[in-house]
mmCIF file of C-alpha atoms in Angstrom:
data_model
loop_
_atom_site.group_PDB
_atom_site.id
_atom_site.type_symbol
_atom_site.label_atom_id
_atom_site.label_comp_id
_atom_site.label_asym_id
_atom_site.label_seq_id
_atom_site.Cartn_x
_atom_site.Cartn_y
_atom_site.Cartn_z
ATOM 1 C CA GLN A 1 2.030 -7.090 15.198
ATOM 2 C CA VAL A 2 -0.369 -6.273 18.267
ATOM 3 C CA PHE A 3 -1.077 -2.913 18.981
ATOM 4 C CA VAL A 4 -1.055 -2.356 23.010
ATOM 5 C CA CYS A 5 -1.835 0.953 25.013
ATOM 6 C CA GLY A 6 -2.226 1.323 28.591
ATOM 7 C CA ASP A 7 -1.714 3.525 31.591
ATOM 8 C CA ASP A 8 -0.588 1.423 33.904
ATOM 9 C CA VAL A 9 2.748 0.038 33.170
ATOM 10 C CA GLU A 10 2.796 -2.820 35.139
ATOM 11 C CA ALA A 11 -0.527 -3.566 33.293
ATOM 12 C CA LYS A 12 0.711 -3.154 30.030
ATOM 13 C CA GLN A 13 3.851 -4.961 30.170
ATOM 14 C CA MET A 14 2.318 -8.069 31.573
ATOM 15 C CA VAL A 15 -0.260 -8.488 28.086
ATOM 16 C CA MET A 16 2.722 -7.813 25.902
ATOM 17 C CA ASN A 17 4.374 -10.325 27.386
ATOM 18 C CA ILE A 18 1.656 -12.779 26.491
ATOM 19 C CA VAL A 19 1.533 -11.933 23.193
ATOM 20 C CA ARG A 20 4.681 -12.350 22.670
ATOM 21 C CA ALA A 21 3.646 -15.890 24.262
ATOM 22 C CA LEU A 22 1.484 -16.418 21.646
ATOM 23 C CA GLY A 23 4.384 -16.010 18.898
ATOM 24 C CA LEU A 24 3.184 -12.156 17.541
ATOM 25 C CA THR A 25 4.736 -9.188 17.769
ATOM 26 C CA PRO A 26 3.683 -6.271 20.595
ATOM 27 C CA LEU A 27 4.098 -2.492 19.929
ATOM 28 C CA ASP A 28 3.826 -0.428 22.536
ATOM 29 C CA GLN A 29 1.776 2.676 21.455
ATOM 30 C CA GLY A 30 1.585 5.079 24.477
ATOM 31 C CA SER A 31 -0.986 6.091 26.629
ATOM 32 C CA LEU A 32 -5.204 4.769 26.292
ATOM 33 C CA LEU A 33 -5.066 8.212 24.347
ATOM 34 C CA ALA A 34 -4.147 6.425 21.408
ATOM 35 C CA ALA A 35 -7.015 3.482 21.537
ATOM 36 C CA GLN A 36 -9.200 4.647 19.231
ATOM 37 C CA GLY A 37 -6.473 5.311 16.266
ATOM 38 C CA ILE A 38 -5.939 1.635 17.303
ATOM 39 C CA GLU A 39 -9.663 0.601 16.857
ATOM 40 C CA ASN A 40 -9.577 2.690 13.487
ATOM 41 C CA TYR A 41 -7.049 1.078 11.718
ATOM 42 C CA PRO A 42 -9.064 -2.234 10.665
ATOM 43 C CA LEU A 43 -11.067 0.292 9.096
ATOM 44 C CA GLN A 44 -8.879 2.000 7.140
ATOM 45 C CA LEU A 45 -8.155 1.230 3.223
ATOM 46 C CA PHE A 46 -4.257 0.901 2.449
ATOM 47 C CA PRO A 47 -3.432 3.699 4.536
ATOM 48 C CA MET A 48 0.056 3.323 3.750
ATOM 49 C CA TRP A 49 -0.279 3.117 0.283
ATOM 50 C CA LYS A 50 -1.665 6.190 -0.460
ATOM 51 C CA PHE A 51 0.772 7.980 -1.713
ATOM 52 C CA PRO A 52 3.206 5.947 -3.386
ATOM 53 C CA MET A 53 0.080 4.429 -5.036
ATOM 54 C CA PHE A 54 -1.203 8.326 -6.614
ATOM 55 C CA LEU A 55 2.793 9.123 -6.680
ATOM 56 C CA SER A 56 3.417 5.253 -9.173
ATOM 57 C CA LEU A 57 0.021 6.539 -11.213
ATOM 58 C CA GLY A 58 1.238 9.853 -11.959
ATOM 59 C CA LEU A 59 4.494 8.877 -13.851
ATOM 60 C CA THR A 60 3.372 5.885 -14.859
ATOM 61 C CA ALA A 61 0.804 7.919 -17.205
ATOM 62 C CA PHE A 62 3.037 10.555 -17.234
ATOM 63 C CA PHE A 63 5.944 8.500 -19.505
ATOM 64 C CA PHE A 64 2.820 6.439 -20.755
ATOM 65 C CA PHE A 65 1.654 9.877 -22.895
ATOM 66 C CA TYR A 66 5.085 10.649 -23.384
ATOM 67 C CA CYS A 67 5.866 6.963 -25.294
ATOM 68 C CA LEU A 68 2.656 7.405 -27.025
ATOM 69 C CA ALA A 69 3.008 10.744 -28.682
ATOM 70 C CA LEU A 70 7.005 9.895 -29.402
ATOM 71 C CA ASP A 71 6.941 6.022 -30.507
ATOM 72 C CA VAL A 72 2.904 5.968 -32.376
ATOM 73 C CA ILE A 73 1.663 9.641 -32.672
ATOM 74 C CA TYR A 74 4.682 11.145 -34.326
ATOM 75 C CA THR A 75 5.178 8.160 -36.857
ATOM 76 C CA TYR A 76 1.556 8.164 -37.229
ATOM 77 C CA VAL A 77 1.514 11.607 -38.605
ATOM 78 C CA TYR A 78 5.064 12.664 -39.771
ATOM 79 C CA GLU A 79 6.271 8.830 -41.281
ATOM 80 C CA LYS A 80 2.733 7.636 -41.917
ATOM 81 C CA ASN A 81 3.273 4.126 -40.021
ATOM 82 C CA ASN A 82 0.563 2.722 -37.693
ATOM 83 C CA PHE A 83 2.567 1.601 -34.508
ATOM 84 C CA SER A 84 -1.004 1.250 -32.320
ATOM 85 C CA PHE A 85 0.023 -1.592 -31.405
ATOM 86 C CA PHE A 86 3.212 -0.825 -29.938
ATOM 87 C CA ILE A 87 0.216 0.473 -26.303
ATOM 88 C CA ALA A 88 0.440 -3.496 -25.505
ATOM 89 C CA ILE A 89 3.579 -4.624 -24.836
ATOM 90 C CA THR A 90 6.628 -2.127 -26.447
ATOM 91 C CA ILE A 91 5.492 1.169 -24.207
ATOM 92 C CA PRO A 92 4.827 -0.482 -21.126
ATOM 93 C CA ASN A 93 8.300 -2.675 -20.585
ATOM 94 C CA ARG A 94 9.848 0.981 -21.625
ATOM 95 C CA ILE A 95 7.972 2.448 -18.366
ATOM 96 C CA CYS A 96 8.685 -0.442 -16.063
ATOM 97 C CA PRO A 97 11.891 -0.585 -16.082
ATOM 98 C CA VAL A 98 12.149 3.840 -15.508
ATOM 99 C CA MET A 99 9.701 3.326 -12.897
ATOM 100 C CA ALA A 100 11.633 0.862 -10.769
ATOM 101 C CA LEU A 101 14.538 2.855 -11.612
ATOM 102 C CA ILE A 102 13.208 5.635 -9.778
ATOM 103 C CA LEU A 103 10.743 4.286 -7.490
ATOM 104 C CA LEU A 104 14.267 2.799 -6.264
ATOM 105 C CA ALA A 105 16.085 5.500 -6.117
ATOM 106 C CA LEU A 106 13.615 7.447 -3.844
ATOM 107 C CA VAL A 107 13.014 4.736 -1.146
ATOM 108 C CA TYR A 108 16.797 5.380 -0.724
ATOM 109 C CA LEU A 109 17.174 9.226 -1.357
ATOM 110 C CA PRO A 110 15.051 9.819 1.706
ATOM 111 C CA GLY A 111 17.363 8.373 4.367
ATOM 112 C CA VAL A 112 20.614 10.869 1.890
ATOM 113 C CA LEU A 113 18.002 13.740 2.883
ATOM 114 C CA ALA A 114 18.059 12.533 6.321
ATOM 115 C CA ALA A 115 21.918 12.497 7.188
ATOM 116 C CA ILE A 116 22.344 15.730 5.822
ATOM 117 C CA ILE A 117 19.797 17.104 7.608
ATOM 118 C CA GLN A 118 21.133 15.523 11.314
ATOM 119 C CA LEU A 119 24.968 16.601 9.881
ATOM 120 C CA TYR A 120 23.097 20.572 9.705
ATOM 121 C CA ARG A 121 21.197 20.396 12.722
ATOM 122 C CA GLY A 122 24.575 18.603 14.816
ATOM 123 C CA THR A 123 21.816 16.167 16.460
ATOM 124 C CA LYS A 124 20.194 13.026 15.899
ATOM 125 C CA TYR A 125 17.084 13.218 18.384
ATOM 126 C CA ARG A 126 15.122 16.409 16.469
ATOM 127 C CA ARG A 127 11.697 15.134 14.635
ATOM 128 C CA PHE A 128 12.585 15.397 10.371
ATOM 129 C CA PRO A 129 10.233 17.173 8.641
ATOM 130 C CA ASP A 130 6.898 16.112 8.311
ATOM 131 C CA TRP A 131 7.243 15.941 4.397
ATOM 132 C CA LEU A 132 10.976 13.591 5.268
ATOM 133 C CA ASP A 133 8.761 12.256 7.772
ATOM 134 C CA LYS A 134 6.245 10.745 6.166
ATOM 135 C CA TRP A 135 8.038 10.059 3.271
ATOM 136 C CA MET A 136 10.313 7.868 4.869
ATOM 137 C CA LEU A 137 7.770 5.963 6.930
ATOM 138 C CA CYS A 138 6.108 4.865 2.604
ATOM 139 C CA ARG A 139 10.367 3.291 1.820
ATOM 140 C CA LYS A 140 9.080 0.146 2.015
ATOM 141 C CA GLN A 141 5.610 1.139 -0.131
ATOM 142 C CA LEU A 142 7.109 2.471 -2.417
ATOM 143 C CA GLY A 143 10.088 -0.915 -2.630
ATOM 144 C CA LEU A 144 7.687 -3.099 -3.771
ATOM 145 C CA ILE A 145 5.850 -1.136 -6.112
ATOM 146 C CA ALA A 146 9.135 -0.669 -7.800
ATOM 147 C CA LEU A 147 9.835 -4.811 -7.609
ATOM 148 C CA ALA A 148 6.463 -5.509 -9.052
ATOM 149 C CA PHE A 149 7.521 -2.752 -11.937
ATOM 150 C CA ALA A 150 10.492 -3.978 -12.283
ATOM 151 C CA SER A 151 8.750 -8.132 -12.220
ATOM 152 C CA LEU A 152 6.476 -6.478 -14.650
ATOM 153 C CA HIS A 153 9.841 -5.419 -16.512
ATOM 154 C CA ALA A 154 11.100 -8.857 -16.390
ATOM 155 C CA VAL A 155 8.048 -11.023 -17.778
ATOM 156 C CA PHE A 156 7.356 -8.146 -20.818
ATOM 157 C CA THR A 157 11.225 -9.435 -21.736
ATOM 158 C CA LEU A 158 10.746 -13.202 -22.062
ATOM 159 C CA VAL A 159 7.377 -12.447 -23.541
ATOM 160 C CA SER A 160 8.653 -10.532 -26.787
ATOM 161 C CA PRO A 161 9.637 -12.919 -28.552
ATOM 162 C CA MET A 162 6.545 -14.123 -29.334
ATOM 163 C CA ARG A 163 5.586 -11.083 -30.506
ATOM 164 C CA SER A 164 4.508 -11.144 -34.220
ATOM 165 C CA PHE A 165 6.158 -7.720 -35.294
ATOM 166 C CA VAL A 166 9.390 -9.466 -33.794
ATOM 167 C CA ARG A 167 9.297 -12.587 -35.865
ATOM 168 C CA TRP A 168 8.280 -10.648 -38.572
ATOM 169 C CA ARG A 169 11.490 -8.172 -38.564
ATOM 170 C CA THR A 170 13.201 -11.008 -37.786
ATOM 171 C CA SER A 171 11.639 -12.409 -41.305
ATOM 172 C CA LYS A 172 12.462 -9.544 -43.027
ATOM 173 C CA GLY A 173 15.952 -9.542 -42.310
ATOM 174 C CA ILE A 174 16.932 -13.102 -43.482
ATOM 175 C CA ILE A 175 14.699 -12.201 -47.057
ATOM 176 C CA SER A 176 16.578 -9.051 -47.206
ATOM 177 C CA GLN A 177 20.038 -11.264 -47.207
ATOM 178 C CA ALA A 178 18.824 -14.013 -49.215
ATOM 179 C CA LEU A 179 18.333 -11.106 -51.810
ATOM 180 C CA ASN A 180 21.097 -9.723 -51.786
ATOM 181 C CA ASN A 181 22.660 -13.243 -51.512
ATOM 182 C CA LYS A 182 24.542 -12.530 -49.066
ATOM 183 C CA THR A 183 25.234 -13.030 -44.757
ATOM 184 C CA GLU A 184 26.354 -10.858 -42.344
ATOM 185 C CA PRO A 185 29.195 -12.089 -39.862
ATOM 186 C CA LEU A 186 28.141 -12.441 -35.784
ATOM 187 C CA ASP A 187 29.928 -9.770 -34.749
ATOM 188 C CA THR A 188 30.833 -11.037 -31.058
ATOM 189 C CA THR A 189 31.356 -7.316 -29.643
ATOM 190 C CA ASN A 190 27.981 -6.805 -29.991
ATOM 191 C CA ALA A 191 27.044 -10.525 -28.979
ATOM 192 C CA TRP A 192 29.379 -9.570 -26.060
ATOM 193 C CA LEU A 193 27.715 -6.362 -25.212
ATOM 194 C CA SER A 194 24.307 -8.557 -25.671
ATOM 195 C CA ASP A 195 24.787 -11.191 -23.372
ATOM 196 C CA SER A 196 26.796 -9.192 -20.367
ATOM 197 C CA TYR A 197 23.858 -6.152 -20.791
ATOM 198 C CA LEU A 198 21.164 -9.477 -20.145
ATOM 199 C CA ALA A 199 22.714 -11.576 -17.544
ATOM 200 C CA LEU A 200 23.348 -8.177 -15.591
ATOM 201 C CA GLY A 201 19.588 -7.753 -15.438
ATOM 202 C CA ILE A 202 19.286 -10.742 -14.337
ATOM 203 C CA LEU A 203 21.512 -10.331 -11.713
ATOM 204 C CA GLY A 204 19.702 -7.078 -10.681
ATOM 205 C CA PHE A 205 16.538 -8.333 -11.205
ATOM 206 C CA PHE A 206 17.690 -11.350 -8.721
ATOM 207 C CA PHE A 207 19.511 -9.161 -5.462
ATOM 208 C CA PHE A 208 16.171 -7.192 -6.407
ATOM 209 C CA VAL A 209 13.965 -9.213 -5.016
ATOM 210 C CA LEU A 210 16.293 -10.725 -2.542
ATOM 211 C CA VAL A 211 16.132 -6.646 -1.136
ATOM 212 C CA GLY A 212 12.199 -7.441 -1.802
ATOM 213 C CA ILE A 213 11.520 -10.048 0.307
ATOM 214 C CA THR A 214 13.585 -8.567 3.057
ATOM 215 C CA SER A 215 11.658 -5.944 3.004
ATOM 216 C CA LEU A 216 8.297 -7.687 4.005
ATOM 217 C CA PRO A 217 7.384 -7.860 8.041
ATOM 218 C CA SER A 218 6.991 -12.040 7.873
ATOM 219 C CA VAL A 219 10.618 -12.053 6.700
ATOM 220 C CA SER A 220 11.986 -9.460 8.261
ATOM 221 C CA ASN A 221 10.701 -9.993 11.990
ATOM 222 C CA ASN A 222 12.530 -13.289 11.430
ATOM 223 C CA VAL A 223 15.893 -11.948 10.807
ATOM 224 C CA ASN A 224 18.469 -10.472 13.209
ATOM 225 C CA TRP A 225 19.097 -6.069 12.173
ATOM 226 C CA ARG A 226 22.455 -7.271 10.709
ATOM 227 C CA GLU A 227 21.356 -9.727 8.606
ATOM 228 C CA PHE A 228 18.572 -7.201 7.864
ATOM 229 C CA ARG A 229 21.332 -4.449 7.431
ATOM 230 C CA PHE A 230 23.922 -6.865 5.527
ATOM 231 C CA VAL A 231 21.030 -7.240 2.793
ATOM 232 C CA GLN A 232 19.847 -3.598 2.203
ATOM 233 C CA VAL A 233 23.551 -1.889 1.927
ATOM 234 C CA ARG A 234 24.780 -5.137 -0.244
#
């Protein structure tokens, strides 16, 4: 994307045509008064990512300390069990899906609020409130951070069978069955529920990745509005 500003409409249109001929996308930023803001863009560090990052860090810290108190501190104080190793994988694997779903909801919620405001006002040509305008502008960043949390959840889930705690729990169950001389039969109902849960999780993650990829500027610029809307709505 190339930002273009100027007071001469014809000259600005000529520059925008040159930008298009180079295979780039020109963006009309208005009059020359916007030139100073455009020149400061290279000096900004993730200007549209500050709110999504701070929000994600705050929610992550809240859920982390909540899970820490519930799974580690509580069990150590009242049950004398040391589950401090949960901090490495178990707690992050609980936080990541919750964060992914919350951030995904925050991506689509401002659109619903904007529609309600437009219906209430009876027009779509009035500017949204400042807070809603800023929220809608950072939806793409919120969605990409949600995709990152979902990807982390997938990785943590894949490595779970390799953990010493899981292997110990499995071997403990085998030894318990051997000592009791009793083999527990396969519960096909639970097997169906477990496999269905995993299959839906894989499909959900696939569609999440698909939506995230189409939201990237390099990809969204290569699809038309109907194609982009089809992916986002489905």
